[in-house]
mmCIF file of C-alpha atoms in Angstrom:
data_model
loop_
_atom_site.group_PDB
_atom_site.id
_atom_site.type_symbol
_atom_site.label_atom_id
_atom_site.label_comp_id
_atom_site.label_asym_id
_atom_site.label_seq_id
_atom_site.Cartn_x
_atom_site.Cartn_y
_atom_site.Cartn_z
ATOM 1 C CA MET A 18 -86.851 144.122 -17.709
ATOM 2 C CA ARG A 19 -87.402 143.569 -21.417
ATOM 3 C CA THR A 20 -83.639 143.819 -21.971
ATOM 4 C CA ILE A 21 -83.114 141.168 -19.299
ATOM 5 C CA ALA A 22 -85.682 138.970 -21.028
ATOM 6 C CA VAL A 23 -83.719 139.228 -24.307
ATOM 7 C CA VAL A 24 -80.475 138.394 -22.493
ATOM 8 C CA LYS A 25 -82.159 135.425 -20.793
ATOM 9 C CA ARG A 26 -83.423 134.097 -24.135
ATOM 10 C CA ILE A 27 -79.929 134.337 -25.673
ATOM 11 C CA PHE A 28 -78.433 132.517 -22.693
ATOM 12 C CA GLN A 29 -80.967 129.716 -22.989
ATOM 13 C CA GLN A 30 -80.417 129.426 -26.737
ATOM 14 C CA MET A 31 -76.621 129.272 -26.397
ATOM 15 C CA LEU A 32 -76.718 126.781 -23.524
ATOM 16 C CA ARG A 33 -78.932 124.466 -25.582
ATOM 17 C CA ASP A 34 -76.458 124.618 -28.494
ATOM 18 C CA LYS A 35 -73.582 122.600 -27.001
ATOM 19 C CA ARG A 36 -71.731 122.344 -30.330
ATOM 20 C CA THR A 37 -71.613 126.117 -30.787
ATOM 21 C CA LEU A 38 -70.366 126.582 -27.228
ATOM 22 C CA GLY A 39 -67.705 123.939 -27.754
ATOM 23 C CA LEU A 40 -66.469 125.486 -31.006
ATOM 24 C CA MET A 41 -66.533 128.968 -29.491
ATOM 25 C CA PHE A 42 -64.230 127.985 -26.642
ATOM 26 C CA VAL A 43 -62.149 125.219 -28.262
ATOM 27 C CA ALA A 44 -61.419 126.785 -31.674
ATOM 28 C CA PRO A 45 -59.323 129.721 -30.345
ATOM 29 C CA LEU A 46 -57.307 127.330 -28.164
ATOM 30 C CA PHE A 47 -56.746 125.057 -31.158
ATOM 31 C CA ILE A 48 -55.476 127.915 -33.350
ATOM 32 C CA LEU A 49 -53.261 129.315 -30.572
ATOM 33 C CA THR A 50 -51.750 125.876 -29.966
ATOM 34 C CA LEU A 51 -51.127 125.440 -33.691
ATOM 35 C CA PHE A 52 -49.413 128.849 -33.854
ATOM 36 C CA HIS A 53 -47.290 127.918 -30.846
ATOM 37 C CA PHE A 54 -45.971 124.717 -32.399
ATOM 38 C CA LEU A 55 -45.537 126.227 -35.869
ATOM 39 C CA PHE A 56 -43.372 129.089 -34.642
ATOM 40 C CA THR A 57 -41.491 127.404 -31.776
ATOM 41 C CA ASP A 58 -40.798 123.874 -33.051
ATOM 42 C CA ASN A 59 -39.152 124.881 -36.334
ATOM 43 C CA THR A 60 -35.772 123.247 -36.920
ATOM 44 C CA THR A 61 -33.669 125.587 -39.061
ATOM 45 C CA GLU A 62 -31.402 123.688 -41.436
ATOM 46 C CA ASN A 63 -28.069 124.996 -42.664
ATOM 47 C CA PRO A 64 -28.057 125.980 -46.346
ATOM 48 C CA LYS A 65 -26.467 123.431 -48.680
ATOM 49 C CA LEU A 66 -23.873 124.771 -51.114
ATOM 50 C CA GLY A 67 -22.170 122.776 -53.843
ATOM 51 C CA VAL A 68 -18.651 123.898 -54.813
ATOM 52 C CA ALA A 69 -16.302 123.021 -57.676
ATOM 53 C CA HIS A 70 -12.671 124.192 -58.062
ATOM 54 C CA VAL A 71 -12.985 126.538 -55.077
ATOM 55 C CA ASP A 72 -9.924 127.441 -52.958
ATOM 56 C CA ALA A 73 -9.635 125.356 -49.819
ATOM 57 C CA ALA A 74 -9.328 128.540 -47.734
ATOM 58 C CA ILE A 75 -12.710 129.792 -48.993
ATOM 59 C CA VAL A 76 -14.326 126.392 -48.392
ATOM 60 C CA LYS A 77 -13.009 126.464 -44.833
ATOM 61 C CA GLN A 78 -14.450 129.943 -44.252
ATOM 62 C CA LEU A 79 -17.822 128.923 -45.729
ATOM 63 C CA LYS A 80 -18.077 126.008 -43.312
ATOM 64 C CA LYS A 81 -17.412 128.382 -40.407
ATOM 65 C CA LYS A 82 -20.488 130.368 -41.488
ATOM 66 C CA GLU A 83 -22.720 127.331 -40.881
ATOM 67 C CA ILE A 84 -23.017 126.373 -44.540
ATOM 68 C CA ASP A 85 -23.073 122.695 -45.464
ATOM 69 C CA VAL A 86 -20.484 122.569 -48.252
ATOM 70 C CA ILE A 87 -20.582 119.672 -50.714
ATOM 71 C CA GLU A 88 -17.515 119.452 -52.954
ATOM 72 C CA TYR A 89 -17.758 118.287 -56.584
ATOM 73 C CA GLU A 90 -14.877 117.370 -58.872
ATOM 74 C CA ARG A 91 -16.588 119.062 -61.816
ATOM 75 C CA ALA A 92 -19.632 121.245 -62.189
ATOM 76 C CA GLY A 93 -21.466 119.708 -65.165
ATOM 77 C CA ASP A 94 -25.032 120.974 -65.564
ATOM 78 C CA VAL A 95 -25.161 123.181 -62.478
ATOM 79 C CA LYS A 96 -28.908 123.871 -62.459
ATOM 80 C CA LYS A 97 -29.710 120.175 -62.849
ATOM 81 C CA THR A 98 -27.261 119.339 -60.052
ATOM 82 C CA ILE A 99 -28.928 121.871 -57.749
ATOM 83 C CA VAL A 100 -32.400 120.423 -58.383
ATOM 84 C CA ASP A 101 -31.356 116.748 -58.273
ATOM 85 C CA ASP A 102 -29.200 117.066 -55.135
ATOM 86 C CA GLN A 103 -31.553 119.549 -53.429
ATOM 87 C CA LEU A 104 -28.892 122.218 -53.049
ATOM 88 C CA ASP A 105 -29.556 125.843 -52.156
ATOM 89 C CA GLY A 106 -26.758 127.053 -54.389
ATOM 90 C CA PHE A 107 -23.601 126.198 -56.329
ATOM 91 C CA MET A 108 -20.243 127.996 -56.459
ATOM 92 C CA GLN A 109 -17.535 127.673 -59.139
ATOM 93 C CA MET A 110 -14.146 129.376 -59.441
ATOM 94 C CA LYS A 111 -11.966 129.874 -62.485
ATOM 95 C CA GLY A 112 -9.098 132.240 -61.792
ATOM 96 C CA ASP A 113 -10.580 135.522 -60.607
ATOM 97 C CA ASP A 114 -14.053 134.624 -61.904
ATOM 98 C CA ILE A 115 -16.583 133.265 -59.447
ATOM 99 C CA ARG A 116 -19.923 131.893 -60.682
ATOM 100 C CA LEU A 117 -22.785 131.603 -58.200
ATOM 101 C CA THR A 118 -26.049 129.829 -58.995
ATOM 102 C CA PHE A 119 -28.915 129.872 -56.487
ATOM 103 C CA GLU A 120 -31.971 127.616 -56.391
ATOM 104 C CA ASN A 121 -34.112 130.606 -55.268
ATOM 105 C CA SER A 122 -37.380 128.804 -54.504
ATOM 106 C CA ASP A 123 -37.225 130.829 -51.275
ATOM 107 C CA PRO A 124 -35.780 134.259 -52.204
ATOM 108 C CA SER A 125 -35.138 135.250 -48.587
ATOM 109 C CA LYS A 126 -33.104 132.095 -48.026
ATOM 110 C CA ALA A 127 -31.187 132.623 -51.289
ATOM 111 C CA LYS A 128 -30.339 136.235 -50.353
ATOM 112 C CA ALA A 129 -29.128 135.156 -46.903
ATOM 113 C CA LEU A 130 -26.843 132.537 -48.493
ATOM 114 C CA GLN A 131 -25.593 135.088 -51.053
ATOM 115 C CA ILE A 132 -24.681 137.534 -48.273
ATOM 116 C CA LYS A 133 -22.695 134.840 -46.428
ATOM 117 C CA ILE A 134 -20.795 133.911 -49.603
ATOM 118 C CA GLN A 135 -20.042 137.555 -50.442
ATOM 119 C CA GLN A 136 -18.781 138.140 -46.910
ATOM 120 C CA THR A 137 -16.522 135.097 -47.220
ATOM 121 C CA ILE A 138 -15.156 136.227 -50.608
ATOM 122 C CA ALA A 139 -14.527 139.749 -49.283
ATOM 123 C CA ALA A 140 -12.787 138.439 -46.168
ATOM 124 C CA GLU A 141 -10.561 136.116 -48.219
ATOM 125 C CA ALA A 142 -9.688 138.942 -50.641
ATOM 126 C CA ALA A 143 -8.805 141.183 -47.688
ATOM 127 C CA GLU A 144 -6.517 138.491 -46.271
ATOM 128 C CA LYS A 145 -4.729 138.125 -49.605
ATOM 129 C CA GLN A 146 -4.375 141.917 -49.854
ATOM 130 C CA ALA A 147 -2.929 142.042 -46.341
ATOM 131 C CA ALA A 148 -0.457 139.277 -47.188
ATOM 132 C CA MET A 149 0.647 141.173 -50.299
ATOM 133 C CA MET A 150 1.108 144.374 -48.292
ATOM 134 C CA LYS A 151 3.206 142.508 -45.778
ATOM 135 C CA LYS A 152 5.393 141.146 -48.576
ATOM 136 C CA VAL A 153 5.852 144.623 -50.062
ATOM 137 C CA LEU A 154 6.765 146.157 -46.705
ATOM 138 C CA HIS A 155 9.272 143.395 -46.157
ATOM 139 C CA GLY A 156 10.841 144.244 -49.531
ATOM 140 C CA ILE A 157 11.010 147.913 -48.595
ATOM 141 C CA GLN A 158 12.852 147.079 -45.426
ATOM 142 C CA GLN A 159 15.422 145.048 -47.377
ATOM 143 C CA GLN A 160 15.915 147.579 -50.193
ATOM 144 C CA LEU A 161 15.371 151.036 -48.765
ATOM 145 C CA HIS A 162 16.943 152.812 -51.738
ATOM 146 C CA ALA A 163 15.392 150.684 -54.497
ATOM 147 C CA PRO A 164 12.029 151.660 -56.031
ATOM 148 C CA VAL A 165 9.263 149.378 -54.912
ATOM 149 C CA LYS A 166 6.285 148.709 -57.174
ATOM 150 C CA MET A 167 3.002 148.319 -55.280
ATOM 151 C CA GLU A 168 0.621 145.912 -56.999
ATOM 152 C CA GLN A 169 -3.074 146.582 -56.522
ATOM 153 C CA MET A 170 -4.957 143.332 -56.132
ATOM 154 C CA GLN A 171 -8.148 143.165 -58.198
ATOM 155 C CA PRO A 172 -11.234 141.779 -56.425
ATOM 156 C CA PRO A 173 -12.710 138.636 -57.994
ATOM 157 C CA THR A 174 -15.556 139.058 -60.479
ATOM 158 C CA VAL A 175 -18.780 137.434 -59.287
ATOM 159 C CA HIS A 176 -21.397 136.243 -61.804
ATOM 160 C CA THR A 177 -24.768 135.327 -60.295
ATOM 161 C CA SER A 178 -27.571 133.275 -61.847
ATOM 162 C CA TYR A 179 -30.715 131.569 -60.572
ATOM 163 C CA VAL A 180 -32.536 128.290 -61.202
ATOM 164 C CA TYR A 181 -35.905 129.936 -60.513
ATOM 165 C CA GLY A 182 -36.725 133.629 -60.742
ATOM 166 C CA ASP A 183 -34.048 136.317 -60.798
ATOM 167 C CA LYS A 184 -32.321 138.848 -58.538
ATOM 168 C CA ASP A 185 -35.516 140.922 -58.323
ATOM 169 C CA THR A 186 -37.684 138.018 -57.188
ATOM 170 C CA SER A 187 -39.493 138.812 -53.938
ATOM 171 C CA PHE A 188 -41.098 136.565 -51.343
ATOM 172 C CA PHE A 189 -44.536 137.557 -52.647
ATOM 173 C CA ASP A 190 -43.664 136.045 -56.044
ATOM 174 C CA THR A 191 -43.449 132.636 -54.360
ATOM 175 C CA LEU A 192 -46.416 133.368 -52.086
ATOM 176 C CA SER A 193 -48.916 134.573 -54.699
ATOM 177 C CA PRO A 194 -49.481 131.183 -56.437
ATOM 178 C CA ILE A 195 -50.376 129.664 -53.059
ATOM 179 C CA LEU A 196 -52.777 132.505 -52.252
ATOM 180 C CA VAL A 197 -54.597 132.039 -55.576
ATOM 181 C CA GLY A 198 -55.309 128.401 -54.716
ATOM 182 C CA TYR A 199 -56.168 129.164 -51.101
ATOM 183 C CA PHE A 200 -58.796 131.784 -51.971
ATOM 184 C CA VAL A 201 -60.400 129.390 -54.458
ATOM 185 C CA PHE A 202 -60.434 126.677 -51.781
ATOM 186 C CA PHE A 203 -61.775 128.973 -49.054
ATOM 187 C CA PHE A 204 -64.665 130.585 -50.939
ATOM 188 C CA VAL A 205 -65.833 127.398 -52.664
ATOM 189 C CA PHE A 206 -65.877 125.620 -49.293
ATOM 190 C CA LEU A 207 -67.810 128.424 -47.631
ATOM 191 C CA ILE A 208 -70.388 128.940 -50.382
ATOM 192 C CA ALA A 209 -71.017 125.218 -50.941
ATOM 193 C CA GLY A 210 -71.364 124.473 -47.232
ATOM 194 C CA ILE A 211 -73.780 127.314 -46.509
ATOM 195 C CA ALA A 212 -75.805 126.667 -49.685
ATOM 196 C CA LEU A 213 -76.409 123.007 -48.800
ATOM 197 C CA LEU A 214 -77.141 123.957 -45.202
ATOM 198 C CA ARG A 215 -79.852 126.260 -46.477
ATOM 199 C CA GLU A 216 -81.259 123.347 -48.498
ATOM 200 C CA ARG A 217 -81.594 121.418 -45.252
ATOM 201 C CA THR A 218 -82.991 124.200 -43.081
ATOM 202 C CA THR A 219 -85.636 125.117 -45.673
ATOM 203 C CA GLY A 220 -86.733 121.482 -45.951
ATOM 204 C CA THR A 221 -85.656 121.016 -49.588
ATOM 205 C CA LEU A 222 -83.295 118.166 -48.724
ATOM 206 C CA ASP A 223 -85.973 116.398 -46.671
ATOM 207 C CA ARG A 224 -88.376 116.546 -49.616
ATOM 208 C CA LEU A 225 -85.674 115.149 -51.905
ATOM 209 C CA MET A 226 -84.986 112.308 -49.482
ATOM 210 C CA ALA A 227 -88.688 111.436 -49.503
ATOM 211 C CA THR A 228 -88.439 110.576 -53.217
ATOM 212 C CA PRO A 229 -86.938 107.356 -54.693
ATOM 213 C CA ILE A 230 -83.725 109.212 -55.612
ATOM 214 C CA ARG A 231 -80.520 107.574 -54.388
ATOM 215 C CA ARG A 232 -78.090 109.214 -51.996
ATOM 216 C CA SER A 233 -75.282 109.047 -54.570
ATOM 217 C CA GLU A 234 -77.517 110.785 -57.130
ATOM 218 C CA ILE A 235 -78.214 113.592 -54.664
ATOM 219 C CA VAL A 236 -74.498 114.028 -53.889
ATOM 220 C CA PHE A 237 -73.475 114.079 -57.561
ATOM 221 C CA GLY A 238 -76.360 116.410 -58.340
ATOM 222 C CA TYR A 239 -75.203 118.902 -55.734
ATOM 223 C CA LEU A 240 -71.588 118.530 -56.886
ATOM 224 C CA LEU A 241 -72.505 119.216 -60.511
ATOM 225 C CA GLY A 242 -74.878 122.045 -59.634
ATOM 226 C CA TYR A 243 -72.637 123.930 -57.246
ATOM 227 C CA GLY A 244 -69.579 122.741 -59.158
ATOM 228 C CA THR A 245 -70.648 124.718 -62.218
ATOM 229 C CA PHE A 246 -70.512 127.946 -60.229
ATOM 230 C CA ALA A 247 -67.269 126.828 -58.571
ATOM 231 C CA VAL A 248 -65.712 126.400 -62.040
ATOM 232 C CA ILE A 249 -66.830 129.891 -63.064
ATOM 233 C CA GLN A 250 -65.474 131.364 -59.838
ATOM 234 C CA THR A 251 -62.164 129.515 -60.292
ATOM 235 C CA LEU A 252 -61.737 130.776 -63.864
ATOM 236 C CA ILE A 253 -62.469 134.358 -62.790
ATOM 237 C CA VAL A 254 -59.957 134.203 -59.906
ATOM 238 C CA VAL A 255 -57.191 132.623 -62.019
ATOM 239 C CA PHE A 256 -57.586 134.953 -65.003
ATOM 240 C CA PHE A 257 -57.819 138.012 -62.752
ATOM 241 C CA ALA A 258 -54.682 136.995 -60.828
ATOM 242 C CA VAL A 259 -52.639 136.277 -63.956
ATOM 243 C CA LYS A 260 -53.935 138.844 -66.455
ATOM 244 C CA VAL A 261 -54.882 141.784 -64.223
ATOM 245 C CA LEU A 262 -52.594 141.478 -61.188
ATOM 246 C CA ASP A 263 -49.780 140.096 -63.388
ATOM 247 C CA ILE A 264 -48.842 137.406 -60.889
ATOM 248 C CA THR A 265 -45.787 135.392 -61.919
ATOM 249 C CA LEU A 266 -46.601 132.610 -64.386
ATOM 250 C CA GLU A 267 -43.689 130.585 -65.739
ATOM 251 C CA GLY A 268 -45.678 127.472 -66.665
ATOM 252 C CA SER A 269 -48.913 126.798 -68.528
ATOM 253 C CA LEU A 270 -52.064 128.742 -67.655
ATOM 254 C CA TRP A 271 -54.138 125.631 -68.416
ATOM 255 C CA HIS A 272 -52.179 123.650 -65.843
ATOM 256 C CA VAL A 273 -52.916 126.364 -63.271
ATOM 257 C CA ILE A 274 -56.619 126.154 -64.130
ATOM 258 C CA LEU A 275 -56.564 122.351 -63.785
ATOM 259 C CA ILE A 276 -54.951 122.522 -60.321
ATOM 260 C CA ASN A 277 -57.429 125.131 -59.118
ATOM 261 C CA LEU A 278 -60.371 123.131 -60.475
ATOM 262 C CA LEU A 279 -59.183 120.107 -58.500
ATOM 263 C CA LEU A 280 -58.827 122.300 -55.401
ATOM 264 C CA ALA A 281 -62.347 123.614 -55.980
ATOM 265 C CA LEU A 282 -63.682 120.044 -56.275
ATOM 266 C CA VAL A 283 -62.010 119.093 -52.978
ATOM 267 C CA ALA A 284 -63.337 122.233 -51.256
ATOM 268 C CA LEU A 285 -66.823 121.666 -52.700
ATOM 269 C CA SER A 286 -67.056 118.060 -51.523
ATOM 270 C CA LEU A 287 -65.561 118.961 -48.122
ATOM 271 C CA GLY A 288 -67.951 121.884 -47.652
ATOM 272 C CA ILE A 289 -70.979 119.724 -48.501
ATOM 273 C CA LEU A 290 -69.710 117.013 -46.134
ATOM 274 C CA LEU A 291 -69.213 119.300 -43.133
ATOM 275 C CA SER A 292 -72.536 121.058 -43.711
ATOM 276 C CA ALA A 293 -74.196 117.756 -42.796
ATOM 277 C CA PHE A 294 -72.848 118.199 -39.252
ATOM 278 C CA ALA A 295 -73.856 121.855 -38.842
ATOM 279 C CA ASN A 296 -77.290 122.942 -37.649
ATOM 280 C CA SER A 297 -76.914 126.624 -38.522
ATOM 281 C CA GLU A 298 -74.846 128.964 -40.661
ATOM 282 C CA PHE A 299 -73.129 130.100 -37.475
ATOM 283 C CA GLN A 300 -71.940 126.539 -36.829
ATOM 284 C CA MET A 301 -70.786 126.248 -40.447
ATOM 285 C CA MET A 302 -68.699 129.393 -40.036
ATOM 286 C CA GLN A 303 -67.104 127.896 -36.949
ATOM 287 C CA PHE A 304 -65.588 125.105 -39.026
ATOM 288 C CA ILE A 305 -63.387 127.733 -40.702
ATOM 289 C CA PRO A 306 -60.814 128.145 -37.874
ATOM 290 C CA ILE A 307 -60.617 124.374 -37.403
ATOM 291 C CA VAL A 308 -60.612 123.175 -41.024
ATOM 292 C CA ILE A 309 -59.704 126.077 -43.319
ATOM 293 C CA ILE A 310 -57.247 128.317 -41.446
ATOM 294 C CA PRO A 311 -54.730 125.500 -40.741
ATOM 295 C CA GLN A 312 -54.592 124.811 -44.506
ATOM 296 C CA ILE A 313 -52.751 128.077 -45.197
ATOM 297 C CA PHE A 314 -49.914 127.265 -42.775
ATOM 298 C CA PHE A 315 -49.188 123.946 -44.461
ATOM 299 C CA ALA A 316 -49.614 125.189 -48.046
ATOM 300 C CA GLY A 317 -46.010 126.361 -48.343
ATOM 301 C CA ILE A 318 -46.150 129.856 -46.857
ATOM 302 C CA LEU A 319 -44.103 128.479 -43.967
ATOM 303 C CA PRO A 320 -41.329 126.019 -44.963
ATOM 304 C CA VAL A 321 -42.811 122.619 -44.133
ATOM 305 C CA GLU A 322 -39.411 120.898 -44.321
ATOM 306 C CA GLU A 323 -38.228 122.996 -41.368
ATOM 307 C CA MET A 324 -41.176 122.057 -39.145
ATOM 308 C CA ALA A 325 -41.112 119.366 -36.489
ATOM 309 C CA SER A 326 -41.527 115.858 -37.892
ATOM 310 C CA TRP A 327 -45.045 115.419 -36.464
ATOM 311 C CA LEU A 328 -46.131 118.719 -38.041
ATOM 312 C CA GLN A 329 -44.774 117.515 -41.384
ATOM 313 C CA ALA A 330 -46.963 114.435 -41.006
ATOM 314 C CA VAL A 331 -49.983 116.673 -40.300
ATOM 315 C CA ALA A 332 -49.189 118.734 -43.409
ATOM 316 C CA LYS A 333 -49.510 115.660 -45.616
ATOM 317 C CA VAL A 334 -53.190 115.210 -44.727
ATOM 318 C CA MET A 335 -53.992 118.789 -45.787
ATOM 319 C CA PRO A 336 -55.289 119.251 -49.360
ATOM 320 C CA MET A 337 -53.659 122.686 -49.623
ATOM 321 C CA TYR A 338 -50.242 121.126 -48.975
ATOM 322 C CA TYR A 339 -50.496 119.429 -52.370
ATOM 323 C CA GLY A 340 -52.382 122.272 -54.041
ATOM 324 C CA GLY A 341 -49.867 124.892 -52.905
ATOM 325 C CA ASP A 342 -46.910 122.777 -54.004
ATOM 326 C CA ALA A 343 -48.461 122.141 -57.430
ATOM 327 C CA LEU A 344 -49.303 125.816 -58.009
ATOM 328 C CA LYS A 345 -45.869 127.012 -56.926
ATOM 329 C CA SER A 346 -44.205 124.387 -59.133
ATOM 330 C CA VAL A 347 -46.165 125.476 -62.218
ATOM 331 C CA MET A 348 -46.506 129.242 -61.712
ATOM 332 C CA TYR A 349 -43.093 129.991 -60.200
ATOM 333 C CA LYS A 350 -40.851 127.129 -61.310
ATOM 334 C CA GLY A 351 -42.407 126.517 -64.725
ATOM 335 C CA MET A 352 -42.864 122.761 -64.269
ATOM 336 C CA GLY A 353 -45.229 120.548 -66.269
ATOM 337 C CA LEU A 354 -47.917 118.006 -65.399
ATOM 338 C CA GLY A 355 -45.393 115.181 -65.157
ATOM 339 C CA ASP A 356 -43.561 116.991 -62.373
ATOM 340 C CA ILE A 357 -46.703 117.528 -60.269
ATOM 341 C CA ARG A 358 -48.544 114.250 -60.917
ATOM 342 C CA THR A 359 -48.182 113.196 -57.257
ATOM 343 C CA ASP A 360 -49.867 116.409 -56.103
ATOM 344 C CA LEU A 361 -52.673 116.005 -58.673
ATOM 345 C CA LEU A 362 -53.292 112.374 -57.677
ATOM 346 C CA ALA A 363 -53.389 113.378 -53.992
ATOM 347 C CA LEU A 364 -55.996 116.087 -54.670
ATOM 348 C CA PHE A 365 -58.073 113.694 -56.749
ATOM 349 C CA GLY A 366 -57.831 111.152 -53.919
ATOM 350 C CA PHE A 367 -59.102 113.706 -51.391
ATOM 351 C CA ALA A 368 -62.056 114.485 -53.666
ATOM 352 C CA ILE A 369 -62.979 110.780 -54.017
ATOM 353 C CA ILE A 370 -62.784 110.276 -50.229
ATOM 354 C CA PHE A 371 -64.962 113.304 -49.454
ATOM 355 C CA VAL A 372 -67.543 112.411 -52.116
ATOM 356 C CA THR A 373 -67.784 108.867 -50.711
ATOM 357 C CA LEU A 374 -68.172 110.195 -47.169
ATOM 358 C CA ASN A 375 -70.933 112.502 -48.401
ATOM 359 C CA VAL A 376 -72.951 109.505 -49.577
ATOM 360 C CA PHE A 377 -72.641 107.871 -46.161
ATOM 361 C CA ALA A 378 -73.381 111.155 -44.351
ATOM 362 C CA LEU A 379 -76.837 111.243 -45.957
ATOM 363 C CA LYS A 380 -77.751 108.056 -44.091
ATOM 364 C CA LYS A 381 -78.730 110.212 -41.126
ATOM 365 C CA TYR A 382 -81.623 111.528 -43.212
ATOM 366 C CA ARG A 383 -82.739 108.337 -44.880
ATOM 367 C CA LYS A 384 -81.624 104.714 -45.130
ATOM 368 C CA LEU A 385 -82.013 103.198 -48.583
#
């Protein structure tokens, strides 16, 4: 009977907490639906390959392999052309020398394109060899008693280079910068949200609101207080990832720190904001599948440009979309602040919006 009494109390408690019930049943459906659209609505684009002075027969074969071939009269600065024209690779021919340059921001995509090109080159070389053999056999038939010299055709020499990374670059090398930012974002959000929630449940916030202090002063006080620990956590994560785990770093370490500090500021202000709408730590945890988990899918782990157009629009309201792009650009591609200024401004804009909303959220506790 006592066990039944405990069960009855839990039932009554859960039924009174409509928000917890709603999140418990709605959150899994939300995540499942998101997974469904992310993995079924992707529109795979053909790789784009620039070519210069390449045999027409090879170009024809490349197009048959579902490669969008863009022909150039001259190569110029190949790496700059690849970046400016958003190509996946560039192919040049000079006699028996073939030069391949891959963009390589997605190593798996670059390797798939390289395999298609190598197959095309091998097939074309085999056709030329077969044509030569046919010519030799025809000569033998015409001059049975004359010595026939068989020429061995040399396969073309292929030289491969990359705009970003090298031949040993793995998918994790492009993934690791995003994960660094995501873990900073996740833990700062969680710690800040639960810490402020504890301030409310213990009555500290109510006592603060009973004083003449302004709402904005409370918000900035919490931001500076918790922000100090967020900065320390960010520095520890970044230095550990770069110095201990030896994660790829082509750009400036200070730029990486700046991006992660902005991500931490966004996560801090967002965590404080959402804690105002949670009545318990359990409810705060339930914001994670709705607010935090979707961030990782739009941060660059999955190619956003291959998603459905409406999912691409959703990605652009996710802070990690800009944070992931900035971190990958600096750590993997070696870009500078000028190249990522749009991402930095977007993150700063998110922080301003969340801080402003925090000030208004405190109205539910006191009107000044």
